[in-house]
PDB file of C-alpha atoms in Angstrom:
ATOM      1  CA  MET A  13       5.025  15.586  15.542  1.00  0.00           C
ATOM      2  CA  SER A  14       2.116  14.279  13.214  1.00  0.00           C
ATOM      3  CA  SER A  15      -1.677  13.200  13.840  1.00  0.00           C
ATOM      4  CA  PRO A  16      -1.715   9.729  15.469  1.00  0.00           C
ATOM      5  CA  ASN A  17      -1.034   6.095  13.470  1.00  0.00           C
ATOM      6  CA  PRO A  18      -0.831   6.686  10.331  1.00  0.00           C
ATOM      7  CA  ILE A  19      -1.264   3.100   8.239  1.00  0.00           C
ATOM      8  CA  SER A  20       0.664   2.868   4.955  1.00  0.00           C
ATOM      9  CA  ALA A  21      -0.956   0.900   1.454  1.00  0.00           C
ATOM     10  CA  LYS A  22       1.684  -0.301  -1.471  1.00  0.00           C
ATOM     11  CA  PHE A  23       1.099  -0.589  -4.866  1.00  0.00           C
ATOM     12  CA  VAL A  24       2.861  -1.304  -7.419  1.00  0.00           C
ATOM     13  CA  VAL A  25       2.817   0.395 -11.439  1.00  0.00           C
ATOM     14  CA  ALA A  26       4.469  -2.538 -13.572  1.00  0.00           C
ATOM     15  CA  GLY A  27       6.077  -1.743 -16.996  1.00  0.00           C
ATOM     16  CA  GLY A  28       8.644  -1.724 -19.451  1.00  0.00           C
ATOM     17  CA  PHE A  29      11.356   0.613 -19.510  1.00  0.00           C
ATOM     18  CA  GLY A  30      10.901   4.161 -20.816  1.00  0.00           C
ATOM     19  CA  VAL A  31       7.025   3.702 -20.707  1.00  0.00           C
ATOM     20  CA  GLY A  32       5.991   5.893 -18.551  1.00  0.00           C
ATOM     21  CA  LYS A  33       6.001   4.778 -14.691  1.00  0.00           C
ATOM     22  CA  THR A  34       7.155   7.618 -12.805  1.00  0.00           C
ATOM     23  CA  THR A  35       5.367   9.978 -15.069  1.00  0.00           C
ATOM     24  CA  LEU A  36       2.553   8.522 -14.177  1.00  0.00           C
ATOM     25  CA  VAL A  37       3.423   8.507 -10.160  1.00  0.00           C
ATOM     26  CA  GLY A  38       4.398  11.980 -10.532  1.00  0.00           C
ATOM     27  CA  SER A  39       0.972  12.662 -11.784  1.00  0.00           C
ATOM     28  CA  VAL A  40      -0.856  12.188  -8.453  1.00  0.00           C
ATOM     29  CA  SER A  41       2.162  12.027  -5.914  1.00  0.00           C
ATOM     30  CA  GLU A  42       2.526  15.256  -3.925  1.00  0.00           C
ATOM     31  CA  ILE A  43       6.012  14.812  -4.152  1.00  0.00           C
ATOM     32  CA  ASP A  44       8.275  14.750  -6.527  1.00  0.00           C
ATOM     33  CA  PRO A  45       8.729  11.263  -7.203  1.00  0.00           C
ATOM     34  CA  LEU A  46      11.956   9.935  -5.004  1.00  0.00           C
ATOM     35  CA  ARG A  47      14.412   7.369  -6.040  1.00  0.00           C
ATOM     36  CA  THR A  48      15.842   4.408  -3.847  1.00  0.00           C
ATOM     37  CA  GLU A  49      17.794   1.667  -4.555  1.00  0.00           C
ATOM     38  CA  ALA A  50      18.556  -1.907  -3.646  1.00  0.00           C
ATOM     39  CA  SER A  51      21.161  -3.696  -4.658  1.00  0.00           C
ATOM     40  CA  MET A  52      20.798  -7.035  -4.645  1.00  0.00           C
ATOM     41  CA  THR A  53      23.231  -9.750  -4.283  1.00  0.00           C
ATOM     42  CA  ALA A  54      22.289 -11.979  -7.205  1.00  0.00           C
ATOM     43  CA  ALA A  55      24.001 -16.280  -7.342  1.00  0.00           C
ATOM     44  CA  SER A  56      24.197 -16.518 -11.329  1.00  0.00           C
ATOM     45  CA  VAL A  57      25.086 -20.378 -12.263  1.00  0.00           C
ATOM     46  CA  GLY A  58      26.375 -21.660 -15.793  1.00  0.00           C
ATOM     47  CA  ILE A  59      27.633 -18.100 -17.405  1.00  0.00           C
ATOM     48  CA  ASP A  60      30.255 -20.521 -18.213  1.00  0.00           C
ATOM     49  CA  ASP A  61      29.225 -24.395 -18.241  1.00  0.00           C
ATOM     50  CA  THR A  62      32.471 -25.345 -19.050  1.00  0.00           C
ATOM     51  CA  SER A  63      34.016 -23.933 -15.314  1.00  0.00           C
ATOM     52  CA  LYS A  64      30.701 -24.982 -13.610  1.00  0.00           C
ATOM     53  CA  VAL A  65      31.334 -22.340 -11.736  1.00  0.00           C
ATOM     54  CA  GLN A  66      28.932 -20.322  -9.514  1.00  0.00           C
ATOM     55  CA  THR A  67      29.458 -16.472  -9.705  1.00  0.00           C
ATOM     56  CA  LYS A  68      27.950 -13.449  -7.683  1.00  0.00           C
ATOM     57  CA  THR A  69      27.197 -11.122  -8.904  1.00  0.00           C
ATOM     58  CA  THR A  70      25.773  -7.830  -7.363  1.00  0.00           C
ATOM     59  CA  THR A  71      23.317  -5.889  -9.192  1.00  0.00           C
ATOM     60  CA  THR A  72      22.180  -2.192  -8.070  1.00  0.00           C
ATOM     61  CA  VAL A  73      18.683  -1.462  -9.163  1.00  0.00           C
ATOM     62  CA  ALA A  74      16.196   2.338  -8.946  1.00  0.00           C
ATOM     63  CA  MET A  75      13.268   2.452  -8.248  1.00  0.00           C
ATOM     64  CA  ASP A  76      10.908   5.455  -8.524  1.00  0.00           C
ATOM     65  CA  PHE A  77       8.332   6.171  -6.284  1.00  0.00           C
ATOM     66  CA  GLY A  78       5.673   8.988  -4.852  1.00  0.00           C
ATOM     67  CA  ARG A  79       3.355   9.372  -2.174  1.00  0.00           C
ATOM     68  CA  ILE A  80      -0.409  10.389  -1.477  1.00  0.00           C
ATOM     69  CA  THR A  81      -1.932  11.172   2.026  1.00  0.00           C
ATOM     70  CA  ILE A  82      -5.268  10.245   1.637  1.00  0.00           C
ATOM     71  CA  GLU A  83      -7.907  11.735   4.994  1.00  0.00           C
ATOM     72  CA  ASN A  84      -7.022  10.932   8.335  1.00  0.00           C
ATOM     73  CA  ASN A  85      -3.233   9.397   8.136  1.00  0.00           C
ATOM     74  CA  LEU A  86      -3.873   7.061   5.450  1.00  0.00           C
ATOM     75  CA  VAL A  87      -0.905   7.104   3.080  1.00  0.00           C
ATOM     76  CA  LEU A  88      -0.382   5.174  -0.589  1.00  0.00           C
ATOM     77  CA  TYR A  89       2.489   4.529  -1.671  1.00  0.00           C
ATOM     78  CA  LEU A  90       3.235   3.967  -5.628  1.00  0.00           C
ATOM     79  CA  PHE A  91       6.187   2.408  -5.913  1.00  0.00           C
ATOM     80  CA  GLY A  92       7.678   1.959  -9.338  1.00  0.00           C
ATOM     81  CA  THR A  93       9.139  -1.681 -10.876  1.00  0.00           C
ATOM     82  CA  PRO A  94      12.292  -1.619 -11.907  1.00  0.00           C
ATOM     83  CA  GLY A  95      12.061  -1.919 -15.435  1.00  0.00           C
ATOM     84  CA  GLN A  96      13.659  -4.372 -16.836  1.00  0.00           C
ATOM     85  CA  ASP A  97      12.876  -8.500 -16.563  1.00  0.00           C
ATOM     86  CA  ARG A  98      16.366  -9.579 -15.800  1.00  0.00           C
ATOM     87  CA  PHE A  99      15.744  -7.178 -12.723  1.00  0.00           C
ATOM     88  CA  GLY A 100      12.727 -10.035 -11.547  1.00  0.00           C
ATOM     89  CA  PHE A 101      14.305 -11.120  -8.463  1.00  0.00           C
ATOM     90  CA  MET A 102      14.088  -7.326  -7.360  1.00  0.00           C
ATOM     91  CA  TRP A 103      10.366  -8.284  -7.440  1.00  0.00           C
ATOM     92  CA  ASP A 104       9.005 -10.726  -4.325  1.00  0.00           C
ATOM     93  CA  ASP A 105      10.322  -7.766  -1.614  1.00  0.00           C
ATOM     94  CA  LEU A 106       8.489  -4.840  -3.928  1.00  0.00           C
ATOM     95  CA  VAL A 107       5.136  -6.607  -4.022  1.00  0.00           C
ATOM     96  CA  ASN A 108       5.274  -8.170  -0.761  1.00  0.00           C
ATOM     97  CA  GLY A 109       2.250  -6.670   1.078  1.00  0.00           C
ATOM     98  CA  ALA A 110       1.077  -4.838  -1.824  1.00  0.00           C
ATOM     99  CA  LEU A 111      -2.896  -4.535  -2.683  1.00  0.00           C
ATOM    100  CA  GLY A 112      -2.291  -4.516  -6.283  1.00  0.00           C
ATOM    101  CA  ALA A 113      -0.558  -3.214  -9.297  1.00  0.00           C
ATOM    102  CA  VAL A 114      -0.979  -1.329 -12.723  1.00  0.00           C
ATOM    103  CA  VAL A 115       0.976  -2.280 -15.645  1.00  0.00           C
ATOM    104  CA  LEU A 116       1.439   0.320 -18.261  1.00  0.00           C
ATOM    105  CA  VAL A 117       1.773  -0.848 -21.353  1.00  0.00           C
ATOM    106  CA  ASP A 118       2.540   1.101 -24.710  1.00  0.00           C
ATOM    107  CA  SER A 119       1.521  -1.051 -27.089  1.00  0.00           C
ATOM    108  CA  ARG A 120       3.967  -1.033 -29.433  1.00  0.00           C
ATOM    109  CA  ARG A 121       6.345  -2.625 -27.415  1.00  0.00           C
ATOM    110  CA  LEU A 122       3.561  -5.341 -25.506  1.00  0.00           C
ATOM    111  CA  GLU A 123       6.479  -7.929 -25.284  1.00  0.00           C
ATOM    112  CA  ASP A 124       7.765  -5.753 -22.733  1.00  0.00           C
ATOM    113  CA  SER A 125       5.070  -6.191 -19.945  1.00  0.00           C
ATOM    114  CA  PHE A 126       4.645  -9.993 -20.795  1.00  0.00           C
ATOM    115  CA  PHE A 127       6.992 -10.565 -17.706  1.00  0.00           C
ATOM    116  CA  ALA A 128       4.901  -8.059 -14.866  1.00  0.00           C
ATOM    117  CA  VAL A 129       1.176 -10.225 -16.153  1.00  0.00           C
ATOM    118  CA  ASP A 130       2.920 -13.438 -16.143  1.00  0.00           C
ATOM    119  CA  TYR A 131       4.358 -12.380 -12.483  1.00  0.00           C
ATOM    120  CA  PHE A 132       0.382 -10.646 -11.250  1.00  0.00           C
ATOM    121  CA  GLU A 133      -1.129 -13.183 -12.061  1.00  0.00           C
ATOM    122  CA  ALA A 134       0.274 -16.347 -10.200  1.00  0.00           C
ATOM    123  CA  ARG A 135       0.987 -14.300  -7.315  1.00  0.00           C
ATOM    124  CA  ASN A 136      -3.533 -13.713  -7.783  1.00  0.00           C
ATOM    125  CA  LEU A 137      -2.750  -9.892  -7.066  1.00  0.00           C
ATOM    126  CA  PRO A 138      -5.240  -7.709  -8.200  1.00  0.00           C
ATOM    127  CA  PHE A 139      -4.300  -5.262 -11.374  1.00  0.00           C
ATOM    128  CA  VAL A 140      -5.230  -3.512 -14.524  1.00  0.00           C
ATOM    129  CA  VAL A 141      -3.730  -3.297 -17.250  1.00  0.00           C
ATOM    130  CA  ALA A 142      -3.304   1.324 -18.172  1.00  0.00           C
ATOM    131  CA  LEU A 143      -2.797   1.585 -21.789  1.00  0.00           C
ATOM    132  CA  ASN A 144      -0.709   4.697 -22.171  1.00  0.00           C
ATOM    133  CA  THR A 145      -2.178   7.812 -24.840  1.00  0.00           C
ATOM    134  CA  PHE A 146       1.592   9.138 -26.385  1.00  0.00           C
ATOM    135  CA  ASN A 147      -0.594  13.038 -27.516  1.00  0.00           C
ATOM    136  CA  GLY A 148      -4.248  11.162 -27.510  1.00  0.00           C
ATOM    137  CA  GLN A 149      -2.871   8.342 -30.204  1.00  0.00           C
ATOM    138  CA  THR A 150      -2.591   4.299 -29.323  1.00  0.00           C
ATOM    139  CA  SER A 151      -2.418   2.322 -31.984  1.00  0.00           C
ATOM    140  CA  HIS A 152      -4.182  -0.643 -30.834  1.00  0.00           C
ATOM    141  CA  SER A 153      -7.676  -1.029 -29.204  1.00  0.00           C
ATOM    142  CA  PRO A 154      -7.999  -2.277 -25.600  1.00  0.00           C
ATOM    143  CA  GLU A 155      -9.691  -5.425 -26.502  1.00  0.00           C
ATOM    144  CA  GLU A 156      -6.396  -5.223 -28.996  1.00  0.00           C
ATOM    145  CA  VAL A 157      -4.439  -5.571 -26.208  1.00  0.00           C
ATOM    146  CA  ALA A 158      -6.359  -8.297 -24.202  1.00  0.00           C
ATOM    147  CA  ALA A 159      -5.818 -10.716 -26.399  1.00  0.00           C
ATOM    148  CA  ALA A 160      -2.098 -10.031 -27.490  1.00  0.00           C
ATOM    149  CA  LEU A 161      -1.109 -10.322 -23.759  1.00  0.00           C
ATOM    150  CA  GLN A 162      -4.216 -13.058 -22.826  1.00  0.00           C
ATOM    151  CA  LEU A 163      -5.348 -11.862 -20.064  1.00  0.00           C
ATOM    152  CA  ARG A 164      -8.217 -13.235 -18.232  1.00  0.00           C
ATOM    153  CA  PRO A 165     -11.823 -12.090 -19.280  1.00  0.00           C
ATOM    154  CA  GLU A 166     -11.856  -9.674 -15.622  1.00  0.00           C
ATOM    155  CA  VAL A 167      -8.980  -8.070 -16.157  1.00  0.00           C
ATOM    156  CA  LYS A 168      -9.585  -4.773 -17.239  1.00  0.00           C
ATOM    157  CA  VAL A 169      -7.672  -2.866 -20.186  1.00  0.00           C
ATOM    158  CA  ILE A 170      -8.042   1.104 -19.975  1.00  0.00           C
ATOM    159  CA  HIS A 171      -6.838   4.464 -22.248  1.00  0.00           C
ATOM    160  CA  CYS A 172      -4.558   6.958 -19.921  1.00  0.00           C
ATOM    161  CA  ASP A 173      -2.451   9.620 -20.044  1.00  0.00           C
ATOM    162  CA  ALA A 174       0.386   8.943 -18.026  1.00  0.00           C
ATOM    163  CA  ARG A 175       1.089  13.069 -18.097  1.00  0.00           C
ATOM    164  CA  ASP A 176      -2.689  13.891 -16.624  1.00  0.00           C
ATOM    165  CA  ARG A 177      -4.090  13.524 -13.001  1.00  0.00           C
ATOM    166  CA  GLN A 178      -7.793  12.711 -13.947  1.00  0.00           C
ATOM    167  CA  SER A 179      -6.427  10.416 -15.935  1.00  0.00           C
ATOM    168  CA  VAL A 180      -4.313   8.414 -13.688  1.00  0.00           C
ATOM    169  CA  LYS A 181      -6.695   8.687 -10.737  1.00  0.00           C
ATOM    170  CA  GLY A 182      -9.401   6.970 -13.167  1.00  0.00           C
ATOM    171  CA  VAL A 183      -6.985   3.527 -13.421  1.00  0.00           C
ATOM    172  CA  LEU A 184      -6.081   3.725  -9.331  1.00  0.00           C
ATOM    173  CA  LEU A 185     -10.541   3.961  -9.139  1.00  0.00           C
ATOM    174  CA  ASN A 186     -10.403   1.056 -11.320  1.00  0.00           C
ATOM    175  CA  LEU A 187      -7.493  -0.777  -9.942  1.00  0.00           C
ATOM    176  CA  PHE A 188     -10.087  -0.448  -6.882  1.00  0.00           C
ATOM    177  CA  ASP A 189     -12.509  -1.458  -8.131  1.00  0.00           C
ATOM    178  CA  VAL A 190     -11.089  -5.004  -8.896  1.00  0.00           C
ATOM    179  CA  ILE A 191      -9.454  -4.504  -5.462  1.00  0.00           C
ATOM    180  CA  LEU A 192     -13.368  -4.167  -4.177  1.00  0.00           C
ATOM    181  CA  ASN A 193     -14.768  -6.999  -6.377  1.00  0.00           C
ATOM    182  CA  ARG A 194     -12.424  -9.400  -5.669  1.00  0.00           C
ATOM    183  CA  MET A 195     -12.561  -9.498  -1.728  1.00  0.00           C
ATOM    184  CA  MET A 196     -17.029  -8.707  -2.076  1.00  0.00           C
ATOM    185  CA  ALA A 197     -16.488 -12.527  -4.605  1.00  0.00           C
ATOM    186  CA  ASP A 198     -14.413 -13.519  -1.902  1.00  0.00           C
ATOM    187  CA  ALA A 199     -16.511 -12.834   0.778  1.00  0.00           C
ATOM    188  CA  GLY A 200     -19.984 -14.736  -0.931  1.00  0.00           C
ATOM    189  CA  GLN A 201     -17.985 -17.485  -1.176  1.00  0.00           C
ATOM    190  CA  ALA A 202     -17.140 -17.648   2.951  1.00  0.00           C
TER     191      ALA A 202
ATOM    192  CA  MET B  28      46.399  17.709  -3.696  1.00  0.00           C
ATOM    193  CA  ALA B  29      43.856  18.571  -5.714  1.00  0.00           C
ATOM    194  CA  ASP B  30      43.247  14.306  -5.046  1.00  0.00           C
ATOM    195  CA  ASP B  31      41.996  15.223  -1.324  1.00  0.00           C
ATOM    196  CA  GLU B  32      39.897  17.956  -2.058  1.00  0.00           C
ATOM    197  CA  VAL B  33      38.012  15.252  -4.285  1.00  0.00           C
ATOM    198  CA  PHE B  34      38.206  12.932  -1.498  1.00  0.00           C
ATOM    199  CA  MET B  35      36.881  15.082   1.144  1.00  0.00           C
ATOM    200  CA  GLU B  36      33.754  16.125  -0.737  1.00  0.00           C
ATOM    201  CA  SER B  37      33.266  12.436  -1.846  1.00  0.00           C
ATOM    202  CA  GLU B  38      32.904  11.033   1.549  1.00  0.00           C
ATOM    203  CA  ASP B  39      30.098  13.646   2.824  1.00  0.00           C
ATOM    204  CA  ASP B  40      28.613  12.513   0.148  1.00  0.00           C
ATOM    205  CA  PHE B  41      28.636   8.780   0.530  1.00  0.00           C
ATOM    206  CA  VAL B  42      29.393   6.035   3.106  1.00  0.00           C
ATOM    207  CA  ARG B  43      30.145   2.800   2.085  1.00  0.00           C
ATOM    208  CA  PRO B  44      26.937   1.058   2.947  1.00  0.00           C
ATOM    209  CA  PHE B  45      28.774  -1.807   4.683  1.00  0.00           C
ATOM    210  CA  LEU B  46      30.209   0.735   6.873  1.00  0.00           C
ATOM    211  CA  VAL B  47      26.941   2.128   7.600  1.00  0.00           C
ATOM    212  CA  THR B  48      25.392  -1.535   9.012  1.00  0.00           C
ATOM    213  CA  ALA B  49      28.627  -2.714  10.106  1.00  0.00           C
ATOM    214  CA  GLY B  50      28.217  -5.546   7.164  1.00  0.00           C
ATOM    215  CA  ARG B  51      25.141  -6.881   8.640  1.00  0.00           C
ATOM    216  CA  THR B  52      22.653  -6.959   5.874  1.00  0.00           C
ATOM    217  CA  ARG B  53      19.536  -7.909   7.775  1.00  0.00           C
ATOM    218  CA  SER B  54      17.578  -5.854   9.966  1.00  0.00           C
ATOM    219  CA  SER B  55      16.904  -7.198  13.437  1.00  0.00           C
ATOM    220  CA  VAL B  56      14.005  -5.783  13.178  1.00  0.00           C
ATOM    221  CA  GLY B  57      12.260  -9.073  10.953  1.00  0.00           C
ATOM    222  CA  ASP B  58       9.350  -7.301   8.592  1.00  0.00           C
ATOM    223  CA  LEU B  59      10.267  -4.386   7.912  1.00  0.00           C
ATOM    224  CA  ARG B  60       8.612  -2.989   4.409  1.00  0.00           C
ATOM    225  CA  MET B  61       9.942  -0.699   2.613  1.00  0.00           C
ATOM    226  CA  GLU B  62       6.357   1.079   2.515  1.00  0.00           C
ATOM    227  CA  THR B  63       6.193   0.321   6.634  1.00  0.00           C
ATOM    228  CA  MET B  64       5.999   4.290   8.469  1.00  0.00           C
ATOM    229  CA  VAL B  65       7.899   4.514  11.040  1.00  0.00           C
ATOM    230  CA  GLU B  66       8.774   7.849  13.717  1.00  0.00           C
ATOM    231  CA  GLN B  67      10.625   9.004  16.620  1.00  0.00           C
ATOM    232  CA  THR B  68       9.475   7.526  20.203  1.00  0.00           C
ATOM    233  CA  GLY B  69      10.670  11.342  21.287  1.00  0.00           C
ATOM    234  CA  SER B  70      13.100   9.592  23.205  1.00  0.00           C
ATOM    235  CA  ASP B  71      16.954  11.121  24.376  1.00  0.00           C
ATOM    236  CA  THR B  72      18.785  10.705  20.371  1.00  0.00           C
ATOM    237  CA  SER B  73      21.183  13.573  21.112  1.00  0.00           C
ATOM    238  CA  ARG B  74      24.039  10.981  21.453  1.00  0.00           C
ATOM    239  CA  LEU B  75      23.171   9.593  17.931  1.00  0.00           C
ATOM    240  CA  ARG B  76      25.819  10.132  15.452  1.00  0.00           C
ATOM    241  CA  PHE B  77      25.966  10.160  12.313  1.00  0.00           C
ATOM    242  CA  GLU B  78      23.001   8.192   9.841  1.00  0.00           C
ATOM    243  CA  ALA B  79      21.394   7.545  13.182  1.00  0.00           C
ATOM    244  CA  GLY B  80      21.233  10.799  14.092  1.00  0.00           C
ATOM    245  CA  ARG B  81      20.119  11.494  10.408  1.00  0.00           C
ATOM    246  CA  VAL B  82      17.202   9.161  10.121  1.00  0.00           C
ATOM    247  CA  MET B  83      16.216  10.398  13.898  1.00  0.00           C
ATOM    248  CA  THR B  84      15.736  14.320  11.710  1.00  0.00           C
ATOM    249  CA  LEU B  85      13.586  12.742   9.061  1.00  0.00           C
ATOM    250  CA  CYS B  86      11.827  10.467  11.503  1.00  0.00           C
ATOM    251  CA  THR B  87      10.252  13.874  12.999  1.00  0.00           C
ATOM    252  CA  SER B  88       6.863  12.985  11.647  1.00  0.00           C
ATOM    253  CA  ALA B  89       5.864   9.824  10.147  1.00  0.00           C
ATOM    254  CA  ILE B  90       7.641   8.666   6.818  1.00  0.00           C
ATOM    255  CA  SER B  91       8.533   5.331   4.842  1.00  0.00           C
ATOM    256  CA  ILE B  92      12.119   3.361   5.330  1.00  0.00           C
ATOM    257  CA  ALA B  93      12.017   3.729   0.822  1.00  0.00           C
ATOM    258  CA  GLU B  94      11.595   7.308   1.813  1.00  0.00           C
ATOM    259  CA  VAL B  95      14.652   7.446   4.569  1.00  0.00           C
ATOM    260  CA  SER B  96      16.647   5.401   1.964  1.00  0.00           C
ATOM    261  CA  ALA B  97      15.372   7.657  -1.017  1.00  0.00           C
ATOM    262  CA  HIS B  98      16.556  11.240   1.349  1.00  0.00           C
ATOM    263  CA  LEU B  99      19.848   9.374   2.254  1.00  0.00           C
ATOM    264  CA  ARG B 100      21.174   7.716  -0.655  1.00  0.00           C
ATOM    265  CA  ILE B 101      21.795   4.268   0.796  1.00  0.00           C
ATOM    266  CA  PRO B 102      19.807   1.548   0.077  1.00  0.00           C
ATOM    267  CA  ILE B 103      16.491   0.505   1.114  1.00  0.00           C
ATOM    268  CA  GLY B 104      18.561  -3.087   2.972  1.00  0.00           C
ATOM    269  CA  THR B 105      21.089  -0.051   4.356  1.00  0.00           C
ATOM    270  CA  ALA B 106      17.812   1.746   5.333  1.00  0.00           C
ATOM    271  CA  LYS B 107      16.080  -1.508   6.952  1.00  0.00           C
ATOM    272  CA  VAL B 108      18.633  -2.381   9.061  1.00  0.00           C
ATOM    273  CA  LEU B 109      19.598   1.494  10.900  1.00  0.00           C
ATOM    274  CA  VAL B 110      16.179   1.647  11.133  1.00  0.00           C
ATOM    275  CA  GLY B 111      15.363  -1.696  12.649  1.00  0.00           C
ATOM    276  CA  ASP B 112      19.049  -0.714  14.913  1.00  0.00           C
ATOM    277  CA  LEU B 113      17.089   2.708  16.034  1.00  0.00           C
ATOM    278  CA  ILE B 114      13.805   0.688  16.540  1.00  0.00           C
ATOM    279  CA  SER B 115      14.807  -1.640  19.101  1.00  0.00           C
ATOM    280  CA  LEU B 116      16.766   0.738  20.260  1.00  0.00           C
ATOM    281  CA  GLY B 117      13.586   2.363  21.277  1.00  0.00           C
ATOM    282  CA  HIS B 118      14.285   5.237  19.067  1.00  0.00           C
ATOM    283  CA  LEU B 119      11.640   4.692  16.937  1.00  0.00           C
ATOM    284  CA  LYS B 120       8.228   2.879  16.748  1.00  0.00           C
ATOM    285  CA  THR B 121       6.363   1.291  13.279  1.00  0.00           C
ATOM    286  CA  HIS B 122       3.305   2.219  12.298  1.00  0.00           C
ATOM    287  CA  GLN B 123       1.111  -0.180  10.396  1.00  0.00           C
ATOM    288  CA  THR B 124       1.196  -1.089   7.051  1.00  0.00           C
ATOM    289  CA  ILE B 125      -2.218  -2.598   4.809  1.00  0.00           C
ATOM    290  CA  ASP B 126      -2.215  -5.848   4.095  1.00  0.00           C
ATOM    291  CA  THR B 127      -4.543  -7.534   1.949  1.00  0.00           C
ATOM    292  CA  HIS B 128      -6.013  -9.252   4.944  1.00  0.00           C
ATOM    293  CA  GLN B 129      -6.804  -6.105   6.676  1.00  0.00           C
ATOM    294  CA  LEU B 130      -8.163  -5.373   3.632  1.00  0.00           C
ATOM    295  CA  GLN B 131     -11.848  -8.067   4.727  1.00  0.00           C
ATOM    296  CA  ASP B 132     -12.078  -4.455   6.561  1.00  0.00           C
ATOM    297  CA  LEU B 133     -13.945  -3.089   3.560  1.00  0.00           C
ATOM    298  CA  ASN B 134     -13.468   1.046   4.743  1.00  0.00           C
ATOM    299  CA  MET B 135     -10.346   0.846   4.316  1.00  0.00           C
ATOM    300  CA  ILE B 136     -10.796   0.265   0.568  1.00  0.00           C
ATOM    301  CA  GLN B 137     -13.824   2.649   0.814  1.00  0.00           C
ATOM    302  CA  ARG B 138     -11.370   5.384   1.850  1.00  0.00           C
ATOM    303  CA  LEU B 139      -9.133   5.239  -0.548  1.00  0.00           C
ATOM    304  CA  ILE B 140     -11.417   5.101  -3.351  1.00  0.00           C
ATOM    305  CA  ALA B 141     -12.639   7.626  -1.584  1.00  0.00           C
ATOM    306  CA  GLY B 142      -9.265  10.039  -1.738  1.00  0.00           C
ATOM    307  CA  VAL B 143      -8.690   9.772  -4.376  1.00  0.00           C
ATOM    308  CA  ARG B 144     -11.887  10.769  -6.084  1.00  0.00           C
ATOM    309  CA  ALA B 145     -10.720  13.595  -4.284  1.00  0.00           C
ATOM    310  CA  LEU B 146      -7.097  14.205  -5.156  1.00  0.00           C
TER     311      LEU B 146
END
């Protein structure tokens, strides 16, 4: 039996297909990332306009996740989003209850992160943008990325190596900072 | 005969989700999330069979529904239905998740910060 009353917190790692979400999760997780699936039945409308028939399709999407046990049974779960926008329909479930998010970005494929940025902004979920460096190199600066993604000034863009534990820790700490600042600001307004 | 063998093998590995849940797609217990941790209550579960029994074995210590889903190779929704049933029967209890409201407690985020820093 584990010690009494563990409490869990969820964070989300979003980004395009193949950008390194699972690698990032694995760098800080105490377990090898696990894969879980959600099957969704989505009504798709208008595929065949002439027939006006609604069709239902069942899609199975995979999510990888990891776990970090903090002292006193505080358990942090990190969930990677399914890598493609067309699975956006299941993000509500994933993000419901999440405390914050990391958008992992490959600056050569910025368009892959538009969906995540828009989604978190619309939901008012605290997030940071982590610019993944491959072999220590990025083709763009954080400032360029912030401009290209049209981020609000308060959104941090930080360099990160998804394979490196210290680097990923830094990303999470930056995210916690954003959450903490927002809480203090909210408390100030109250 | 070869076909039979294949069938027997795959039967072991794969149970269609709607059979596990008797066709239900929603849990009888509300507000179960993928990160919700569940744990045995210590009730007598010796009569539980198949997937329910396997869930109970996994939940000897607190474990999230996502982990139940991953270990049993069943979709999250199916895991929620199974876990919900076991909660209704008194075999499993849920643990709290931190949501944004509870975060108003500064202590929680400070614990997260200290914990990650110490990794």
